Amino acid sequence: MSIADNLKQVTVGLPQGVRLVAVSKFHPNEAIEEAYAAGQRIFGESKAQEMTAKYESLPKDIEWHFIGHLQTNKIKYMIPYVAMIHGIDSYRLLEEVNKQAAKAGRKVNCLLQIHIAREDTKFGFTPDECKDMLNRAQWKELSHVRICGLMGMASNTDDVEQIKAEFCFLNSLFQEIKATWFADSTDFRELSMGMSHDYHEAIAAGSTLIRVGSKIFEEREYK
Ligand SMILES: *Cc1c(COP(=O)(O)O)cnc(C)c1O
């Protein structure tokens, strides 16, 4: 199967309001160009330098989404162009993105990453940490970031019921946060969840942004 065929498989029948982030991390420009030629415009990367190098050499109408764990010293490289940062997992990081965005005269779209999986290896706020941060209200002063929603990763398991339960939990948290802190805002509307092996469950549970990599670009040796 070609990349174009794989893309079609994922996007055919995608419900309205669900967008695909094609996760191109570790894949060369040629693979992205193939997906681009097939019409894909949103790509996801997990390393700041790699994403910036790709941004510089690929068409400028690509929307670059950063889906990795963001180190504060790497923020500045992506600030001029990044379309969405999915992995905000601390207030300090949000503050730092705001600071760099202010310097660049931009307002940067961010998603708060919530830890929903059973594994404790994954990053993210716990639901309580996230609510505490929102309650402290300092974030409202950060005028160069736009909090657009939540992001999460389900447990890495074959237990489909477990995965569904985690996605449904994230959706209910999303609704609660929206009603409590963003009732007057149209910005808070994205729920980023679902990867190659679980995006169907994520869509059923209300995802608006699925992040699919290996199913499109196929398995490769990861560094
Ligand atoms: C790599 C990655 C993906 C894509 O995973 P696949 O299983 O290859 O679809 C999605 N989200 C995050 C945060 C990732 O790191």
mmCIF file of C-alpha atoms and ligand atoms in Angstrom:
data_model
loop_
_atom_site.group_PDB
_atom_site.id
_atom_site.type_symbol
_atom_site.label_atom_id
_atom_site.label_comp_id
_atom_site.label_asym_id
_atom_site.label_seq_id
_atom_site.Cartn_x
_atom_site.Cartn_y
_atom_site.Cartn_z
ATOM 1 C CA MET A 1 0.000 0.000 0.000
ATOM 2 C CA SER A 2 1.212 3.488 -0.823
ATOM 3 C CA ILE A 3 1.056 6.434 1.557
ATOM 4 C CA ALA A 4 -1.776 7.866 -0.551
ATOM 5 C CA ASP A 5 -3.756 4.615 -0.202
ATOM 6 C CA ASN A 6 -3.159 4.514 3.547
ATOM 7 C CA LEU A 7 -4.266 8.136 3.877
ATOM 8 C CA LYS A 8 -7.427 7.429 1.985
ATOM 9 C CA GLN A 9 -8.189 4.493 4.277
ATOM 10 C CA VAL A 10 -7.955 6.727 7.318
ATOM 11 C CA THR A 11 -9.751 9.767 5.926
ATOM 12 C CA VAL A 12 -12.584 8.121 4.019
ATOM 13 C CA GLY A 13 -15.647 8.335 6.200
ATOM 14 C CA LEU A 14 -13.987 10.554 8.792
ATOM 15 C CA PRO A 15 -16.935 12.283 10.475
ATOM 16 C CA GLN A 16 -17.347 16.018 10.000
ATOM 17 C CA GLY A 17 -15.469 17.911 12.653
ATOM 18 C CA VAL A 18 -12.702 15.323 12.948
ATOM 19 C CA ARG A 19 -9.349 16.276 11.444
ATOM 20 C CA LEU A 20 -6.353 14.071 10.817
ATOM 21 C CA VAL A 21 -2.893 14.979 12.062
ATOM 22 C CA ALA A 22 -0.591 12.790 9.955
ATOM 23 C CA VAL A 23 2.228 11.948 12.348
ATOM 24 C CA SER A 24 5.345 12.098 10.207
ATOM 25 C CA LYS A 25 7.968 11.923 12.949
ATOM 26 C CA PHE A 26 11.119 10.058 11.895
ATOM 27 C CA HIS A 27 9.926 9.966 8.280
ATOM 28 C CA PRO A 28 11.791 11.827 5.554
ATOM 29 C CA ASN A 29 10.544 14.784 3.528
ATOM 30 C CA GLU A 30 9.761 12.480 0.607
ATOM 31 C CA ALA A 31 7.137 10.655 2.661
ATOM 32 C CA ILE A 32 5.545 13.954 3.683
ATOM 33 C CA GLU A 33 5.598 15.160 0.084
ATOM 34 C CA GLU A 34 3.751 12.041 -0.956
ATOM 35 C CA ALA A 35 1.048 12.649 1.629
ATOM 36 C CA TYR A 36 0.960 16.336 0.685
ATOM 37 C CA ALA A 37 0.435 15.453 -2.968
ATOM 38 C CA ALA A 38 -2.516 13.321 -1.853
ATOM 39 C CA GLY A 39 -4.020 16.393 -0.180
ATOM 40 C CA GLN A 40 -2.880 16.074 3.443
ATOM 41 C CA ARG A 41 -1.987 19.433 5.033
ATOM 42 C CA ILE A 42 -1.705 18.780 8.783
ATOM 43 C CA PHE A 43 1.419 16.999 9.995
ATOM 44 C CA GLY A 44 2.566 16.079 13.492
ATOM 45 C CA GLU A 45 6.145 15.938 14.746
ATOM 46 C CA SER A 46 7.659 15.094 18.115
ATOM 47 C CA LYS A 47 11.150 16.620 17.887
ATOM 48 C CA ALA A 48 11.584 20.384 17.693
ATOM 49 C CA GLN A 49 14.655 20.446 15.438
ATOM 50 C CA GLU A 50 13.294 17.821 13.091
ATOM 51 C CA MET A 51 10.010 19.686 12.744
ATOM 52 C CA THR A 52 11.783 22.986 12.081
ATOM 53 C CA ALA A 53 14.014 21.472 9.418
ATOM 54 C CA LYS A 54 10.938 20.025 7.713
ATOM 55 C CA TYR A 55 9.045 23.307 8.030
ATOM 56 C CA GLU A 56 11.926 25.114 6.350
ATOM 57 C CA SER A 57 12.166 22.782 3.387
ATOM 58 C CA LEU A 58 8.512 21.867 2.740
ATOM 59 C CA PRO A 59 5.504 23.834 1.377
ATOM 60 C CA LYS A 60 4.417 26.730 3.548
ATOM 61 C CA ASP A 61 0.737 25.845 3.630
ATOM 62 C CA ILE A 62 1.467 22.844 5.847
ATOM 63 C CA GLU A 63 0.054 23.120 9.369
ATOM 64 C CA TRP A 64 2.694 21.806 11.791
ATOM 65 C CA HIS A 65 1.443 20.300 15.034
ATOM 66 C CA PHE A 66 3.945 19.564 17.775
ATOM 67 C CA ILE A 67 2.865 16.379 19.552
ATOM 68 C CA GLY A 68 6.000 15.499 21.526
ATOM 69 C CA HIS A 69 7.286 16.328 24.954
ATOM 70 C CA LEU A 70 8.372 19.939 24.733
ATOM 71 C CA GLN A 71 11.591 21.093 26.382
ATOM 72 C CA THR A 72 11.586 24.769 27.312
ATOM 73 C CA ASN A 73 14.874 25.461 25.541
ATOM 74 C CA LYS A 74 13.415 24.196 22.247
ATOM 75 C CA ILE A 75 10.244 26.281 22.248
ATOM 76 C CA LYS A 76 11.672 29.299 20.476
ATOM 77 C CA TYR A 77 12.499 27.404 17.288
ATOM 78 C CA MET A 78 8.900 26.479 16.572
ATOM 79 C CA ILE A 79 7.157 29.610 17.827
ATOM 80 C CA PRO A 80 7.253 31.481 14.494
ATOM 81 C CA TYR A 81 5.289 28.818 12.632
ATOM 82 C CA VAL A 82 3.783 26.092 14.832
ATOM 83 C CA ALA A 83 0.006 25.695 14.342
ATOM 84 C CA MET A 84 -0.702 23.776 17.563
ATOM 85 C CA ILE A 85 1.303 22.516 20.532
ATOM 86 C CA HIS A 86 -0.469 19.392 21.834
ATOM 87 C CA GLY A 87 1.625 18.509 24.868
ATOM 88 C CA ILE A 88 1.365 21.309 27.424
ATOM 89 C CA ASP A 89 1.747 19.474 30.723
ATOM 90 C CA SER A 90 2.719 22.161 33.212
ATOM 91 C CA TYR A 91 1.901 25.769 33.945
ATOM 92 C CA ARG A 92 5.598 26.572 33.633
ATOM 93 C CA LEU A 93 5.611 25.287 30.073
ATOM 94 C CA LEU A 94 2.517 27.303 29.174
ATOM 95 C CA GLU A 95 4.168 30.391 30.668
ATOM 96 C CA GLU A 96 7.323 29.771 28.671
ATOM 97 C CA VAL A 97 5.407 29.317 25.407
ATOM 98 C CA ASN A 98 3.590 32.563 26.197
ATOM 99 C CA LYS A 99 6.877 34.386 26.781
ATOM 100 C CA GLN A 100 8.411 33.204 23.513
ATOM 101 C CA ALA A 101 5.179 33.863 21.601
ATOM 102 C CA ALA A 102 5.063 37.414 22.965
ATOM 103 C CA LYS A 103 8.594 38.029 21.675
ATOM 104 C CA ALA A 104 7.550 36.767 18.260
ATOM 105 C CA GLY A 105 4.288 38.739 18.297
ATOM 106 C CA ARG A 106 2.160 35.598 17.941
ATOM 107 C CA LYS A 107 -0.669 33.944 19.786
ATOM 108 C CA VAL A 108 0.065 30.212 19.846
ATOM 109 C CA ASN A 109 -2.585 27.472 19.971
ATOM 110 C CA CYS A 110 -2.039 24.979 22.793
ATOM 111 C CA LEU A 111 -3.677 21.838 24.128
ATOM 112 C CA LEU A 112 -3.378 20.718 27.741
ATOM 113 C CA GLN A 113 -2.162 17.146 27.926
ATOM 114 C CA ILE A 114 -4.002 14.988 30.435
ATOM 115 C CA HIS A 115 -2.659 11.744 31.811
ATOM 116 C CA ILE A 116 -5.435 9.195 31.290
ATOM 117 C CA ALA A 117 -3.502 5.956 30.729
ATOM 118 C CA ARG A 118 -2.740 3.313 33.298
ATOM 119 C CA GLU A 119 0.973 3.451 32.582
ATOM 120 C CA ASP A 120 2.824 6.033 34.615
ATOM 121 C CA THR A 121 5.376 6.595 31.877
ATOM 122 C CA LYS A 122 3.271 9.054 29.934
ATOM 123 C CA PHE A 123 3.375 12.793 30.415
ATOM 124 C CA GLY A 124 0.481 15.015 31.272
ATOM 125 C CA PHE A 125 -1.456 16.763 34.015
ATOM 126 C CA THR A 126 -3.614 14.618 36.235
ATOM 127 C CA PRO A 127 -7.225 15.848 35.995
ATOM 128 C CA ASP A 128 -6.865 17.452 39.446
ATOM 129 C CA GLU A 129 -3.607 19.188 38.575
ATOM 130 C CA CYS A 130 -5.219 20.573 35.463
ATOM 131 C CA LYS A 131 -8.261 21.869 37.329
ATOM 132 C CA ASP A 132 -6.044 23.358 40.035
ATOM 133 C CA MET A 133 -4.073 25.207 37.416
ATOM 134 C CA LEU A 134 -7.244 26.539 35.804
ATOM 135 C CA ASN A 135 -8.605 27.551 39.228
ATOM 136 C CA ARG A 136 -5.509 29.576 40.023
ATOM 137 C CA ALA A 137 -6.475 31.751 37.057
ATOM 138 C CA GLN A 138 -2.955 33.083 36.349
ATOM 139 C CA TRP A 139 -3.228 31.513 32.926
ATOM 140 C CA LYS A 140 -5.801 34.142 32.009
ATOM 141 C CA GLU A 141 -3.013 36.721 31.982
ATOM 142 C CA LEU A 142 -1.097 34.797 29.335
ATOM 143 C CA SER A 143 -2.252 36.728 26.310
ATOM 144 C CA HIS A 144 0.019 35.004 23.797
ATOM 145 C CA VAL A 145 -1.309 31.490 24.203
ATOM 146 C CA ARG A 146 -4.730 30.232 23.240
ATOM 147 C CA ILE A 147 -5.892 27.156 25.163
ATOM 148 C CA CYS A 148 -7.800 25.242 22.487
ATOM 149 C CA GLY A 149 -8.634 22.019 24.297
ATOM 150 C CA LEU A 150 -7.220 18.793 25.695
ATOM 151 C CA MET A 151 -4.971 16.024 24.458
ATOM 152 C CA GLY A 152 -4.523 12.510 25.797
ATOM 153 C CA MET A 153 -3.146 9.054 25.092
ATOM 154 C CA ALA A 154 -4.970 5.902 26.103
ATOM 155 C CA SER A 155 -3.210 2.934 27.675
ATOM 156 C CA ASN A 156 -1.145 0.829 25.335
ATOM 157 C CA THR A 157 -3.337 -2.258 25.617
ATOM 158 C CA ASP A 158 -5.473 -4.629 23.547
ATOM 159 C CA ASP A 159 -8.288 -4.171 26.034
ATOM 160 C CA VAL A 160 -10.693 -2.165 23.881
ATOM 161 C CA GLU A 161 -13.089 -1.545 26.762
ATOM 162 C CA GLN A 162 -10.284 -0.005 28.780
ATOM 163 C CA ILE A 163 -9.342 2.259 25.861
ATOM 164 C CA LYS A 164 -12.960 3.326 25.327
ATOM 165 C CA ALA A 165 -13.360 4.080 29.024
ATOM 166 C CA GLU A 166 -10.234 6.273 29.012
ATOM 167 C CA PHE A 167 -11.360 8.231 25.957
ATOM 168 C CA CYS A 168 -14.861 8.696 27.383
ATOM 169 C CA PHE A 169 -13.315 9.908 30.610
ATOM 170 C CA LEU A 170 -11.223 12.445 28.720
ATOM 171 C CA ASN A 171 -14.285 13.663 26.846
ATOM 172 C CA SER A 172 -16.223 14.141 30.068
ATOM 173 C CA LEU A 173 -13.308 16.083 31.537
ATOM 174 C CA PHE A 174 -13.216 18.169 28.361
ATOM 175 C CA GLN A 175 -16.933 18.985 28.715
ATOM 176 C CA GLU A 176 -16.521 19.843 32.371
ATOM 177 C CA ILE A 177 -13.540 22.129 31.758
ATOM 178 C CA LYS A 178 -15.289 23.778 28.856
ATOM 179 C CA ALA A 179 -18.406 24.473 30.914
ATOM 180 C CA THR A 180 -16.450 25.672 33.950
ATOM 181 C CA TRP A 181 -13.653 27.799 32.499
ATOM 182 C CA PHE A 182 -14.377 28.341 28.817
ATOM 183 C CA ALA A 183 -18.144 28.750 28.660
ATOM 184 C CA ASP A 184 -17.786 32.181 27.027
ATOM 185 C CA SER A 185 -15.033 31.192 24.616
ATOM 186 C CA THR A 186 -15.132 29.536 21.236
ATOM 187 C CA ASP A 187 -11.402 28.739 21.443
ATOM 188 C CA PHE A 188 -11.754 25.674 23.628
ATOM 189 C CA ARG A 189 -13.056 23.096 21.167
ATOM 190 C CA GLU A 190 -10.374 20.512 20.327
ATOM 191 C CA LEU A 191 -10.067 17.051 21.803
ATOM 192 C CA SER A 192 -6.888 15.434 20.493
ATOM 193 C CA MET A 193 -7.061 11.691 21.000
ATOM 194 C CA GLY A 194 -6.641 8.546 18.943
ATOM 195 C CA MET A 195 -3.609 6.964 17.259
ATOM 196 C CA SER A 196 -3.160 4.232 14.656
ATOM 197 C CA HIS A 197 -4.463 1.400 16.813
ATOM 198 C CA ASP A 198 -7.276 3.234 18.608
ATOM 199 C CA TYR A 199 -8.515 6.142 16.504
ATOM 200 C CA HIS A 200 -11.889 4.499 15.791
ATOM 201 C CA GLU A 201 -12.601 4.316 19.525
ATOM 202 C CA ALA A 202 -11.365 7.891 19.930
ATOM 203 C CA ILE A 203 -13.708 9.192 17.231
ATOM 204 C CA ALA A 204 -16.628 7.334 18.794
ATOM 205 C CA ALA A 205 -15.749 9.051 22.074
ATOM 206 C CA GLY A 206 -15.714 12.552 20.562
ATOM 207 C CA SER A 207 -12.201 13.176 19.264
ATOM 208 C CA THR A 208 -11.766 16.193 16.973
ATOM 209 C CA LEU A 209 -8.085 15.595 16.129
ATOM 210 C CA ILE A 210 -6.738 12.109 15.557
ATOM 211 C CA ARG A 211 -2.951 11.685 15.459
ATOM 212 C CA VAL A 212 -2.137 8.808 13.142
ATOM 213 C CA GLY A 213 1.397 7.854 12.185
ATOM 214 C CA SER A 214 2.360 4.238 11.534
ATOM 215 C CA LYS A 215 -0.888 3.378 9.799
ATOM 216 C CA ILE A 216 -0.115 6.018 7.163
ATOM 217 C CA PHE A 217 3.665 5.973 6.952
ATOM 218 C CA GLU A 218 4.052 2.312 8.000
ATOM 219 C CA GLU A 219 6.374 0.954 10.608
ATOM 220 C CA ARG A 220 9.972 2.017 10.617
ATOM 221 C CA GLU A 221 12.952 1.572 12.889
ATOM 222 C CA TYR A 222 12.593 4.271 15.528
ATOM 223 C CA LYS A 223 15.696 5.895 16.850
HETATM 224 C C1 LIG B 1 3.907 8.801 17.645
HETATM 225 C C2 LIG B 1 2.706 9.418 18.200
HETATM 226 C C3 LIG B 1 1.461 9.276 17.582
HETATM 227 C C4 LIG B 1 1.246 8.380 16.374
HETATM 228 O O1 LIG B 1 1.298 7.059 16.777
HETATM 229 P P1 LIG B 1 0.992 5.855 15.746
HETATM 230 O O2 LIG B 1 0.764 4.690 16.610
HETATM 231 O O3 LIG B 1 2.210 5.730 14.894
HETATM 232 O O4 LIG B 1 -0.219 6.242 14.968
HETATM 233 C C5 LIG B 1 0.386 9.952 18.114
HETATM 234 N N1 LIG B 1 0.507 10.731 19.221
HETATM 235 C C6 LIG B 1 1.680 10.896 19.845
HETATM 236 C C7 LIG B 1 1.744 11.776 21.034
HETATM 237 C C8 LIG B 1 2.812 10.249 19.373
HETATM 238 O O5 LIG B 1 3.974 10.410 20.013
#
